[in-house]
Amino acid sequence: MAFDPATLIYNEAGLIPAIAQDAESGDVLMMAWMNEKAIIQTLETRRVTYWSRSRQAFWIKGETSGHVQELVDFRVDCDRDCLLLSIRQTGPACHTNRRSCFYTAVRDGAEIEIMAPEAG
Amino acid sequence: MAFDPATLIYNEAGLIPAIAQDAESGDVLMMAWMNEKAIIQTLETRRVTYWSRSRQAFWIKGETSGHVQELVDFRVDCDRDCLLLSIRQTGPACHTNRRSCFYTAVRDGAEIEIMAPEAG
């Protein structure tokens, strides 16, 4: 069946959550949002492009930082309201310079940092 | 620092997305939503509890199916608006009886199923 991004379920802002997972390590690196055009552009260019809710603009991941994401595989969930992107990440995915945005764990009621920023 | 779920960023419906990742395989199994009370309950009971948007009710994962999720680690992202749950999954995570909800891949413009339902 041909994939039609119009058949996905978007929220009231026209967005769908996209989870970025490292294709090699399996680590979940970040979650961001896409609209229909960002999906089309990501599939065409294989360079992951989100929609920035704060800037209200397309966000070609790594365009300024160089920390690009190359699309390896694109998946849709059973409800068609969430995406899973298998990607090859150059440099850190997080704007804090950590490999993943999920560097804070909650253990025994306390927040602890489980990942340091990368050097450079 | 003590973890206070009130410091997380919830959407206009009071919900935050939660990604469930298999603690052993690293596979991303599903994405669902939590509110503040579901988070507190999940951390206290170590049984993952979501908020069902369709039923508008707490959803103790596996309560009827037996396909429970035991919490292994609970993580918060840099923006405090997304959760990553490392879990031990009993049985399939997806209501279609597949291990993961992300069983549809988009390759060369076509949707293909990359995972079969489990037997039983």
PDB file of C-alpha atoms in Angstrom:
ATOM      1  CA  MET A   1       0.000   0.000   0.000  1.00  0.00           C
ATOM      2  CA  ALA A   2       1.346   3.427  -0.921  1.00  0.00           C
ATOM      3  CA  PHE A   3       2.083   5.597   2.068  1.00  0.00           C
ATOM      4  CA  ASP A   4      -0.030   8.745   2.238  1.00  0.00           C
ATOM      5  CA  PRO A   5       0.955  11.110   5.083  1.00  0.00           C
ATOM      6  CA  ALA A   6      -2.563  12.596   4.950  1.00  0.00           C
ATOM      7  CA  THR A   7      -3.830   9.344   6.489  1.00  0.00           C
ATOM      8  CA  LEU A   8      -1.913   9.910   9.731  1.00  0.00           C
ATOM      9  CA  ILE A   9      -3.626  11.367  12.790  1.00  0.00           C
ATOM     10  CA  TYR A  10      -2.394  14.849  13.662  1.00  0.00           C
ATOM     11  CA  ASN A  11      -3.286  16.850  16.744  1.00  0.00           C
ATOM     12  CA  GLU A  12      -5.285  20.079  16.668  1.00  0.00           C
ATOM     13  CA  ALA A  13      -2.084  21.941  15.702  1.00  0.00           C
ATOM     14  CA  GLY A  14      -1.521  19.600  12.740  1.00  0.00           C
ATOM     15  CA  LEU A  15       1.395  17.839  14.459  1.00  0.00           C
ATOM     16  CA  ILE A  16       2.360  14.238  15.218  1.00  0.00           C
ATOM     17  CA  PRO A  17       5.028  13.162  17.742  1.00  0.00           C
ATOM     18  CA  ALA A  18       8.182  11.594  16.292  1.00  0.00           C
ATOM     19  CA  ILE A  19      10.554   9.522  18.438  1.00  0.00           C
ATOM     20  CA  ALA A  20      14.169   9.432  17.236  1.00  0.00           C
ATOM     21  CA  GLN A  21      16.018   6.207  18.046  1.00  0.00           C
ATOM     22  CA  ASP A  22      19.693   5.562  17.354  1.00  0.00           C
ATOM     23  CA  ALA A  23      19.833   2.892  14.634  1.00  0.00           C
ATOM     24  CA  GLU A  24      22.977   1.318  16.040  1.00  0.00           C
ATOM     25  CA  SER A  25      22.681   1.531  19.847  1.00  0.00           C
ATOM     26  CA  GLY A  26      18.892   1.506  20.112  1.00  0.00           C
ATOM     27  CA  ASP A  27      19.040   4.485  22.496  1.00  0.00           C
ATOM     28  CA  VAL A  28      16.069   6.809  22.379  1.00  0.00           C
ATOM     29  CA  LEU A  29      17.635  10.187  21.631  1.00  0.00           C
ATOM     30  CA  MET A  30      14.752  12.676  21.525  1.00  0.00           C
ATOM     31  CA  MET A  31      11.112  13.291  20.767  1.00  0.00           C
ATOM     32  CA  ALA A  32       9.941  16.166  18.604  1.00  0.00           C
ATOM     33  CA  TRP A  33       7.008  17.000  16.351  1.00  0.00           C
ATOM     34  CA  MET A  34       6.363  16.820  12.621  1.00  0.00           C
ATOM     35  CA  ASN A  35       3.655  18.145  10.369  1.00  0.00           C
ATOM     36  CA  GLU A  36       2.683  16.637   7.035  1.00  0.00           C
ATOM     37  CA  LYS A  37       5.225  18.697   5.090  1.00  0.00           C
ATOM     38  CA  ALA A  38       8.052  17.819   7.484  1.00  0.00           C
ATOM     39  CA  ILE A  39       7.243  14.134   6.979  1.00  0.00           C
ATOM     40  CA  ILE A  40       7.302  14.452   3.203  1.00  0.00           C
ATOM     41  CA  GLN A  41      10.575  16.389   3.319  1.00  0.00           C
ATOM     42  CA  THR A  42      12.160  13.868   5.735  1.00  0.00           C
ATOM     43  CA  LEU A  43      11.233  10.929   3.500  1.00  0.00           C
ATOM     44  CA  GLU A  44      12.438  12.680   0.363  1.00  0.00           C
ATOM     45  CA  THR A  45      15.726  14.061   1.683  1.00  0.00           C
ATOM     46  CA  ARG A  46      16.471  11.348   4.317  1.00  0.00           C
ATOM     47  CA  ARG A  47      17.526  14.274   6.528  1.00  0.00           C
ATOM     48  CA  VAL A  48      15.204  14.399   9.521  1.00  0.00           C
ATOM     49  CA  THR A  49      13.125  17.585   9.557  1.00  0.00           C
ATOM     50  CA  TYR A  50      10.819  18.485  12.434  1.00  0.00           C
ATOM     51  CA  TRP A  51       8.403  21.329  13.040  1.00  0.00           C
ATOM     52  CA  SER A  52       9.628  23.653  15.766  1.00  0.00           C
ATOM     53  CA  ARG A  53       6.692  24.596  17.976  1.00  0.00           C
ATOM     54  CA  SER A  54       8.636  27.406  19.669  1.00  0.00           C
ATOM     55  CA  ARG A  55       9.829  28.964  16.393  1.00  0.00           C
ATOM     56  CA  GLN A  56       6.789  27.894  14.364  1.00  0.00           C
ATOM     57  CA  ALA A  57       9.101  26.929  11.530  1.00  0.00           C
ATOM     58  CA  PHE A  58      10.627  23.894   9.855  1.00  0.00           C
ATOM     59  CA  TRP A  59      13.572  22.563  11.791  1.00  0.00           C
ATOM     60  CA  ILE A  60      16.078  20.639   9.702  1.00  0.00           C
ATOM     61  CA  LYS A  61      17.800  18.917  12.595  1.00  0.00           C
ATOM     62  CA  GLY A  62      21.480  19.901  12.711  1.00  0.00           C
ATOM     63  CA  GLU A  63      21.206  22.631  10.078  1.00  0.00           C
ATOM     64  CA  THR A  64      23.052  25.111  12.288  1.00  0.00           C
ATOM     65  CA  SER A  65      24.803  22.733  14.742  1.00  0.00           C
ATOM     66  CA  GLY A  66      25.869  20.116  12.223  1.00  0.00           C
ATOM     67  CA  HIS A  67      24.283  17.475  14.463  1.00  0.00           C
ATOM     68  CA  VAL A  68      22.226  16.037  11.646  1.00  0.00           C
ATOM     69  CA  GLN A  69      20.014  12.969  11.688  1.00  0.00           C
ATOM     70  CA  GLU A  70      20.068  10.645   8.702  1.00  0.00           C
ATOM     71  CA  LEU A  71      16.890   8.639   8.321  1.00  0.00           C
ATOM     72  CA  VAL A  72      17.426   4.869   8.348  1.00  0.00           C
ATOM     73  CA  ASP A  73      13.854   3.652   8.819  1.00  0.00           C
ATOM     74  CA  PHE A  74      10.481   5.350   9.248  1.00  0.00           C
ATOM     75  CA  ARG A  75       7.732   3.649  11.267  1.00  0.00           C
ATOM     76  CA  VAL A  76       4.118   4.382  12.072  1.00  0.00           C
ATOM     77  CA  ASP A  77       2.286   3.036  15.118  1.00  0.00           C
ATOM     78  CA  CYS A  78      -0.973   1.044  15.205  1.00  0.00           C
ATOM     79  CA  ASP A  79      -3.087   4.146  15.897  1.00  0.00           C
ATOM     80  CA  ARG A  80      -1.269   6.122  13.196  1.00  0.00           C
ATOM     81  CA  ASP A  81      -0.748   8.956  15.688  1.00  0.00           C
ATOM     82  CA  CYS A  82       2.951   8.478  16.525  1.00  0.00           C
ATOM     83  CA  LEU A  83       6.132   8.007  14.466  1.00  0.00           C
ATOM     84  CA  LEU A  84       9.336   6.126  15.270  1.00  0.00           C
ATOM     85  CA  LEU A  85      12.417   7.225  13.332  1.00  0.00           C
ATOM     86  CA  SER A  86      15.436   4.972  13.244  1.00  0.00           C
ATOM     87  CA  ILE A  87      18.295   7.369  12.600  1.00  0.00           C
ATOM     88  CA  ARG A  88      22.036   7.837  12.311  1.00  0.00           C
ATOM     89  CA  GLN A  89      22.929  10.733  14.623  1.00  0.00           C
ATOM     90  CA  THR A  90      25.977  12.914  14.012  1.00  0.00           C
ATOM     91  CA  GLY A  91      27.204  14.342  17.326  1.00  0.00           C
ATOM     92  CA  PRO A  92      24.896  14.827  20.292  1.00  0.00           C
ATOM     93  CA  ALA A  93      21.123  14.890  19.679  1.00  0.00           C
ATOM     94  CA  CYS A  94      20.397  17.177  22.634  1.00  0.00           C
ATOM     95  CA  HIS A  95      20.920  20.962  22.609  1.00  0.00           C
ATOM     96  CA  THR A  96      22.691  20.504  25.986  1.00  0.00           C
ATOM     97  CA  ASN A  97      25.386  18.600  24.070  1.00  0.00           C
ATOM     98  CA  ARG A  98      24.379  15.280  25.563  1.00  0.00           C
ATOM     99  CA  ARG A  99      23.941  12.252  23.356  1.00  0.00           C
ATOM    100  CA  SER A 100      20.261  11.949  24.337  1.00  0.00           C
ATOM    101  CA  CYS A 101      17.681  14.378  25.704  1.00  0.00           C
ATOM    102  CA  PHE A 102      16.682  11.749  28.277  1.00  0.00           C
ATOM    103  CA  TYR A 103      19.628  12.256  30.631  1.00  0.00           C
ATOM    104  CA  THR A 104      17.627  12.703  33.829  1.00  0.00           C
ATOM    105  CA  ALA A 105      16.436   9.645  35.733  1.00  0.00           C
ATOM    106  CA  VAL A 106      14.031   9.566  38.656  1.00  0.00           C
ATOM    107  CA  ARG A 107      15.292   7.057  41.198  1.00  0.00           C
ATOM    108  CA  ASP A 108      14.106   6.691  44.803  1.00  0.00           C
ATOM    109  CA  GLY A 109      12.178   9.932  44.467  1.00  0.00           C
ATOM    110  CA  ALA A 110      15.180  11.987  43.354  1.00  0.00           C
ATOM    111  CA  GLU A 111      16.295  13.358  39.993  1.00  0.00           C
ATOM    112  CA  ILE A 112      19.767  12.311  38.979  1.00  0.00           C
ATOM    113  CA  GLU A 113      21.789  13.064  35.861  1.00  0.00           C
ATOM    114  CA  ILE A 114      22.915   9.880  34.188  1.00  0.00           C
ATOM    115  CA  MET A 115      24.711  11.384  31.175  1.00  0.00           C
ATOM    116  CA  ALA A 116      27.350  14.119  30.872  1.00  0.00           C
ATOM    117  CA  PRO A 117      27.629  16.609  28.019  1.00  0.00           C
ATOM    118  CA  GLU A 118      30.030  15.516  25.301  1.00  0.00           C
ATOM    119  CA  ALA A 119      33.350  17.306  25.002  1.00  0.00           C
ATOM    120  CA  GLY A 120      33.850  19.872  22.249  1.00  0.00           C
TER     121      GLY A 120
ATOM    122  CA  MET B   1      16.949  17.084  43.920  1.00  0.00           C
ATOM    123  CA  ALA B   2      13.592  15.604  44.861  1.00  0.00           C
ATOM    124  CA  PHE B   3      11.393  14.820  41.881  1.00  0.00           C
ATOM    125  CA  ASP B   4       8.173  16.815  41.782  1.00  0.00           C
ATOM    126  CA  PRO B   5       5.821  15.770  38.947  1.00  0.00           C
ATOM    127  CA  ALA B   6       4.210  19.228  39.139  1.00  0.00           C
ATOM    128  CA  THR B   7       7.399  20.641  37.581  1.00  0.00           C
ATOM    129  CA  LEU B   8       6.850  18.738  34.331  1.00  0.00           C
ATOM    130  CA  ILE B   9       5.306  20.431  31.298  1.00  0.00           C
ATOM    131  CA  TYR B  10       1.876  19.078  30.438  1.00  0.00           C
ATOM    132  CA  ASN B  11      -0.213  19.924  27.379  1.00  0.00           C
ATOM    133  CA  GLU B  12      -3.513  21.783  27.520  1.00  0.00           C
ATOM    134  CA  ALA B  13      -5.248  18.524  28.499  1.00  0.00           C
ATOM    135  CA  GLY B  14      -2.842  18.011  31.408  1.00  0.00           C
ATOM    136  CA  LEU B  15      -1.003  15.190  29.647  1.00  0.00           C
ATOM    137  CA  ILE B  16       2.627  14.363  28.826  1.00  0.00           C
ATOM    138  CA  PRO B  17       3.783  11.760  26.266  1.00  0.00           C
ATOM    139  CA  ALA B  18       5.470   8.648  27.657  1.00  0.00           C
ATOM    140  CA  ILE B  19       7.594   6.380  25.455  1.00  0.00           C
ATOM    141  CA  ALA B  20       7.845   2.762  26.628  1.00  0.00           C
ATOM    142  CA  GLN B  21      11.122   1.043  25.762  1.00  0.00           C
ATOM    143  CA  ASP B  22      11.923  -2.608  26.400  1.00  0.00           C
ATOM    144  CA  ALA B  23      14.625  -2.668  29.086  1.00  0.00           C
ATOM    145  CA  GLU B  24      16.285  -5.756  27.620  1.00  0.00           C
ATOM    146  CA  SER B  25      16.043  -5.417  23.828  1.00  0.00           C
ATOM    147  CA  GLY B  26      15.910  -1.628  23.615  1.00  0.00           C
ATOM    148  CA  ASP B  27      12.922  -1.855  21.257  1.00  0.00           C
ATOM    149  CA  VAL B  28      10.477   1.026  21.437  1.00  0.00           C
ATOM    150  CA  LEU B  29       7.171  -0.671  22.195  1.00  0.00           C
ATOM    151  CA  MET B  30       4.576   2.111  22.362  1.00  0.00           C
ATOM    152  CA  MET B  31       3.842   5.729  23.154  1.00  0.00           C
ATOM    153  CA  ALA B  32       0.957   6.752  25.378  1.00  0.00           C
ATOM    154  CA  TRP B  33       0.026   9.626  27.675  1.00  0.00           C
ATOM    155  CA  MET B  34       0.225  10.231  31.411  1.00  0.00           C
ATOM    156  CA  ASN B  35      -1.163  12.883  33.689  1.00  0.00           C
ATOM    157  CA  GLU B  36       0.333  13.865  37.030  1.00  0.00           C
ATOM    158  CA  LYS B  37      -1.595  11.234  38.965  1.00  0.00           C
ATOM    159  CA  ALA B  38      -0.637   8.459  36.533  1.00  0.00           C
ATOM    160  CA  ILE B  39       3.021   9.387  36.992  1.00  0.00           C
ATOM    161  CA  ILE B  40       2.742   9.282  40.781  1.00  0.00           C
ATOM    162  CA  GLN B  41       0.949   5.948  40.637  1.00  0.00           C
ATOM    163  CA  THR B  42       3.484   4.477  38.195  1.00  0.00           C
ATOM    164  CA  LEU B  43       6.409   5.484  40.395  1.00  0.00           C
ATOM    165  CA  GLU B  44       4.731   4.175  43.546  1.00  0.00           C
ATOM    166  CA  THR B  45       3.466   0.865  42.214  1.00  0.00           C
ATOM    167  CA  ARG B  46       6.172   0.246  39.534  1.00  0.00           C
ATOM    168  CA  ARG B  47       3.247  -0.882  37.332  1.00  0.00           C
ATOM    169  CA  VAL B  48       3.018   1.452  34.372  1.00  0.00           C
ATOM    170  CA  THR B  49      -0.233   3.415  34.399  1.00  0.00           C
ATOM    171  CA  TYR B  50      -1.263   5.725  31.556  1.00  0.00           C
ATOM    172  CA  TRP B  51      -4.211   8.034  31.006  1.00  0.00           C
ATOM    173  CA  SER B  52      -6.517   6.754  28.292  1.00  0.00           C
ATOM    174  CA  ARG B  53      -7.598   9.675  26.128  1.00  0.00           C
ATOM    175  CA  SER B  54     -10.347   7.643  24.445  1.00  0.00           C
ATOM    176  CA  ARG B  55     -11.814   6.341  27.705  1.00  0.00           C
ATOM    177  CA  GLN B  56     -10.836   9.405  29.782  1.00  0.00           C
ATOM    178  CA  ALA B  57      -9.773   7.095  32.587  1.00  0.00           C
ATOM    179  CA  PHE B  58      -6.658   5.670  34.192  1.00  0.00           C
ATOM    180  CA  TRP B  59      -5.258   2.786  32.218  1.00  0.00           C
ATOM    181  CA  ILE B  60      -3.195   0.362  34.255  1.00  0.00           C
ATOM    182  CA  LYS B  61      -1.445  -1.277  31.317  1.00  0.00           C
ATOM    183  CA  GLY B  62      -2.283  -4.985  31.196  1.00  0.00           C
ATOM    184  CA  GLU B  63      -5.004  -4.833  33.842  1.00  0.00           C
ATOM    185  CA  THR B  64      -7.429  -6.738  31.635  1.00  0.00           C
ATOM    186  CA  SER B  65      -5.027  -8.374  29.133  1.00  0.00           C
ATOM    187  CA  GLY B  66      -2.334  -9.389  31.615  1.00  0.00           C
ATOM    188  CA  HIS B  67       0.216  -7.677  29.363  1.00  0.00           C
ATOM    189  CA  VAL B  68       1.613  -5.585  32.192  1.00  0.00           C
ATOM    190  CA  GLN B  69       4.598  -3.259  32.128  1.00  0.00           C
ATOM    191  CA  GLU B  70       6.938  -3.274  35.100  1.00  0.00           C
ATOM    192  CA  LEU B  71       8.844  -0.018  35.499  1.00  0.00           C
ATOM    193  CA  VAL B  72      12.634  -0.431  35.418  1.00  0.00           C
ATOM    194  CA  ASP B  73      13.713   3.205  34.979  1.00  0.00           C
ATOM    195  CA  PHE B  74      11.882   6.510  34.604  1.00  0.00           C
ATOM    196  CA  ARG B  75      13.460   9.345  32.611  1.00  0.00           C
ATOM    197  CA  VAL B  76      12.585  12.951  31.855  1.00  0.00           C
ATOM    198  CA  ASP B  77      13.830  14.863  28.818  1.00  0.00           C
ATOM    199  CA  CYS B  78      15.692  18.191  28.739  1.00  0.00           C
ATOM    200  CA  ASP B  79      12.512  20.192  28.117  1.00  0.00           C
ATOM    201  CA  ARG B  80      10.613  18.272  30.817  1.00  0.00           C
ATOM    202  CA  ASP B  81       7.795  17.663  28.342  1.00  0.00           C
ATOM    203  CA  CYS B  82       8.396  14.004  27.460  1.00  0.00           C
ATOM    204  CA  LEU B  83       8.997  10.812  29.468  1.00  0.00           C
ATOM    205  CA  LEU B  84      10.983   7.687  28.608  1.00  0.00           C
ATOM    206  CA  LEU B  85      10.029   4.553  30.521  1.00  0.00           C
ATOM    207  CA  SER B  86      12.385   1.619  30.564  1.00  0.00           C
ATOM    208  CA  ILE B  87      10.107  -1.337  31.193  1.00  0.00           C
ATOM    209  CA  ARG B  88       9.793  -5.090  31.429  1.00  0.00           C
ATOM    210  CA  GLN B  89       6.903  -6.069  29.147  1.00  0.00           C
ATOM    211  CA  THR B  90       4.837  -9.192  29.750  1.00  0.00           C
ATOM    212  CA  GLY B  91       3.409 -10.445  26.436  1.00  0.00           C
ATOM    213  CA  PRO B  92       2.816  -8.104  23.512  1.00  0.00           C
ATOM    214  CA  ALA B  93       2.618  -4.365  24.158  1.00  0.00           C
ATOM    215  CA  CYS B  94       0.269  -3.685  21.245  1.00  0.00           C
ATOM    216  CA  HIS B  95      -3.481  -4.337  21.304  1.00  0.00           C
ATOM    217  CA  THR B  96      -3.013  -6.053  17.910  1.00  0.00           C
ATOM    218  CA  ASN B  97      -0.986  -8.718  19.758  1.00  0.00           C
ATOM    219  CA  ARG B  98       2.278  -7.573  18.258  1.00  0.00           C
ATOM    220  CA  ARG B  99       5.310  -7.031  20.442  1.00  0.00           C
ATOM    221  CA  SER B 100       5.463  -3.342  19.494  1.00  0.00           C
ATOM    222  CA  CYS B 101       2.939  -0.834  18.180  1.00  0.00           C
ATOM    223  CA  PHE B 102       5.496   0.301  15.586  1.00  0.00           C
ATOM    224  CA  TYR B 103       5.057  -2.631  13.215  1.00  0.00           C
ATOM    225  CA  THR B 104       4.507  -0.620  10.035  1.00  0.00           C
ATOM    226  CA  ALA B 105       7.504   0.702   8.113  1.00  0.00           C
ATOM    227  CA  VAL B 106       7.460   3.136   5.211  1.00  0.00           C
ATOM    228  CA  ARG B 107       9.984   1.996   2.623  1.00  0.00           C
ATOM    229  CA  ASP B 108      10.260   3.250  -0.957  1.00  0.00           C
ATOM    230  CA  GLY B 109       6.953   5.041  -0.568  1.00  0.00           C
ATOM    231  CA  ALA B 110       5.032   1.957   0.532  1.00  0.00           C
ATOM    232  CA  GLU B 111       3.737   0.757   3.889  1.00  0.00           C
ATOM    233  CA  ILE B 112       4.933  -2.690   4.855  1.00  0.00           C
ATOM    234  CA  GLU B 113       4.286  -4.783   7.955  1.00  0.00           C
ATOM    235  CA  ILE B 114       7.530  -5.809   9.589  1.00  0.00           C
ATOM    236  CA  MET B 115       6.117  -7.682  12.579  1.00  0.00           C
ATOM    237  CA  ALA B 116       3.499 -10.426  12.897  1.00  0.00           C
ATOM    238  CA  PRO B 117       1.044 -10.826  15.776  1.00  0.00           C
ATOM    239  CA  GLU B 118       2.242 -13.237  18.459  1.00  0.00           C
ATOM    240  CA  ALA B 119       0.580 -16.601  18.750  1.00  0.00           C
ATOM    241  CA  GLY B 120      -1.920 -17.239  21.522  1.00  0.00           C
TER     242      GLY B 120
END
